[in-house]
C-alpha positions as a Markdown table, in Angstrom:
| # | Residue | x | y | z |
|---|---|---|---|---|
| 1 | Unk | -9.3 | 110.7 | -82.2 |
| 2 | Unk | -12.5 | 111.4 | -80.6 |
| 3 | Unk | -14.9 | 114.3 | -80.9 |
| 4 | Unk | -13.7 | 116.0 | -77.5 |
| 5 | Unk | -10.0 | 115.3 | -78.3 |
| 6 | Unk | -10.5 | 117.1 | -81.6 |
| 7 | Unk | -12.5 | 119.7 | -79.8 |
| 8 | Unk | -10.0 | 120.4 | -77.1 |
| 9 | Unk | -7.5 | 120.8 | -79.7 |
| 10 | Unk | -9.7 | 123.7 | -81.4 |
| 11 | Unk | -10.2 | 125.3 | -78.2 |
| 12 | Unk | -5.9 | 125.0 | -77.7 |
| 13 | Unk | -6.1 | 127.2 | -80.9 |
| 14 | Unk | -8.1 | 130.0 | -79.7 |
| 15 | Unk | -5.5 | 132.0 | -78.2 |
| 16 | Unk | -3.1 | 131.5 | -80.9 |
| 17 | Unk | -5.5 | 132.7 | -84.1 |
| 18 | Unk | -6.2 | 135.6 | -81.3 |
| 19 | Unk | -2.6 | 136.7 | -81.5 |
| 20 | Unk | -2.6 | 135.9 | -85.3 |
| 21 | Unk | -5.0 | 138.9 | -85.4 |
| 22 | Unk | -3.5 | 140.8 | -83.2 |
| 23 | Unk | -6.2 | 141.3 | -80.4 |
| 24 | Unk | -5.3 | 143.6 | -77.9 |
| 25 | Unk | -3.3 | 143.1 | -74.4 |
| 26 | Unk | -6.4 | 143.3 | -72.1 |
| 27 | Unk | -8.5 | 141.0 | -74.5 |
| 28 | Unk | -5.6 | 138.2 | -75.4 |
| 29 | Unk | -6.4 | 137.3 | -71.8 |
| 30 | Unk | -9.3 | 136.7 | -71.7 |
| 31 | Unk | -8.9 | 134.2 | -75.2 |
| 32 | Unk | -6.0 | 132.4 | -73.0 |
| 33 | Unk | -8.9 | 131.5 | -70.5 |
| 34 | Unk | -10.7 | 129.6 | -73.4 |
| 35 | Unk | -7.2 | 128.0 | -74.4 |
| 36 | Unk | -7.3 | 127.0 | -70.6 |
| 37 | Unk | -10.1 | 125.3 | -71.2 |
| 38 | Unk | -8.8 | 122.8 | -74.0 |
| 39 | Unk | -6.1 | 121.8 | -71.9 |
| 40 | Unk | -8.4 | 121.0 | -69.1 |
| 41 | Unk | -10.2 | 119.1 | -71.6 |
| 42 | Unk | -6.9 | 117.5 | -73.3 |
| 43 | Unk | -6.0 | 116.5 | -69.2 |
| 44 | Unk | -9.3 | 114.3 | -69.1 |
| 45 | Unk | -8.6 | 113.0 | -72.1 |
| 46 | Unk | -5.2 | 111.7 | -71.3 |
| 47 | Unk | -6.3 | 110.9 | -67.7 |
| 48 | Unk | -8.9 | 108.3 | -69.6 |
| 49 | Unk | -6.6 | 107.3 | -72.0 |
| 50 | Unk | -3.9 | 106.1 | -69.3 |
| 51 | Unk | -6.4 | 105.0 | -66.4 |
| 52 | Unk | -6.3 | 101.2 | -67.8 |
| 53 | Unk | -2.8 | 101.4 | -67.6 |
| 54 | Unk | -2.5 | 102.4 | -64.0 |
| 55 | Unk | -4.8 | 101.3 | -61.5 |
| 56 | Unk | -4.3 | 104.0 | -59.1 |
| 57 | Unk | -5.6 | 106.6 | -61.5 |
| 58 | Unk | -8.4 | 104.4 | -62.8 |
| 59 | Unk | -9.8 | 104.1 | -58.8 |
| 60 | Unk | -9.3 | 108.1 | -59.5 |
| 61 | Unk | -11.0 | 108.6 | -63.1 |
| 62 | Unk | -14.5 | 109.5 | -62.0 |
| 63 | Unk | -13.4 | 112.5 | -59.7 |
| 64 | Unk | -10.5 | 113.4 | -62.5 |
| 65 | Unk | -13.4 | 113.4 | -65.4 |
| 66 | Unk | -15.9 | 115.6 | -63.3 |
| 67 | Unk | -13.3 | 118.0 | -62.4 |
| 68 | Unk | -11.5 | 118.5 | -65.5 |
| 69 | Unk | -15.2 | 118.5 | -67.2 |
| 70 | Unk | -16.2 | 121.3 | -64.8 |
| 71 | Unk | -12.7 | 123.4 | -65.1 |
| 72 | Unk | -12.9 | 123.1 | -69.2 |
| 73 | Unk | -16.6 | 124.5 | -68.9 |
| 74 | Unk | -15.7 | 126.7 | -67.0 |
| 75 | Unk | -12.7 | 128.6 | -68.4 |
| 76 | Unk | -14.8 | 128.6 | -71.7 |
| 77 | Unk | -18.1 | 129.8 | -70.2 |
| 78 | Unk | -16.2 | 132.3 | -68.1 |
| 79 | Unk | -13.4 | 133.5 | -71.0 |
| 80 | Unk | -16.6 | 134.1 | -73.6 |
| 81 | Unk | -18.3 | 135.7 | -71.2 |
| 82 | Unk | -15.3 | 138.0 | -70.4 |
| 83 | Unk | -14.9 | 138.5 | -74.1 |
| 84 | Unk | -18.3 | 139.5 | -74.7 |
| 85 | Unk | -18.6 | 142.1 | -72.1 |
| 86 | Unk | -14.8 | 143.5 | -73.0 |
| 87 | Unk | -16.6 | 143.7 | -76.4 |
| 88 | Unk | -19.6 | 145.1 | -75.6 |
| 89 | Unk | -17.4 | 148.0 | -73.8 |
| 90 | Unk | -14.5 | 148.8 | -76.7 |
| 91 | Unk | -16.7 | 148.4 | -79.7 |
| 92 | Unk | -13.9 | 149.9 | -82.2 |
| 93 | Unk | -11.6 | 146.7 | -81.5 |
| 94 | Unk | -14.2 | 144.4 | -83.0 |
């Protein structure tokens, strides 16, 4: 296993030590954004993994990686940014 699969796998995990805790309705959302990302990442992973396999999808790999690179950054960027600000506004749920 690789760094990012390991890393995708911690991000898949997010949402579910959120509920352990028992974060609220409106913030649990928010948490599943960042779980979004992992699977994004997991998605590339696999895509890579399986590209020598099938040749259509290795003529695809370097659109697949950028996007699923840029949808993973982007559901964590956005869903920690969400977090922070829901944060920043109910300061008793922290």
């Amino acid at each position: 296993m690789n760094a990012i699969t390991i890393f995708a796998l911690a991000l898949l995990a997010v949402p579910v030590f959120a509920r352990f805790a028992k974060v609220s309705r409106e913030a649990i959302v928010h948490y599943h954004l960042i779980g979004l990302g992992g699977l994004f990442m997991l998605v590339g992973e696999a895509t890579r993994i399986t590209a020598d396999k099938i040749s259509f999808l290795a003529y695809l790999l370097p659109a697949i990686d950028v996007t699923t690179a840029v949808l993973a950054y982007a559901g964590v960027l956005f869903g920690t940014l969400w977090l922070a600000l829901h944060y920043i506004k109910n300061p008793k749920e922290i």
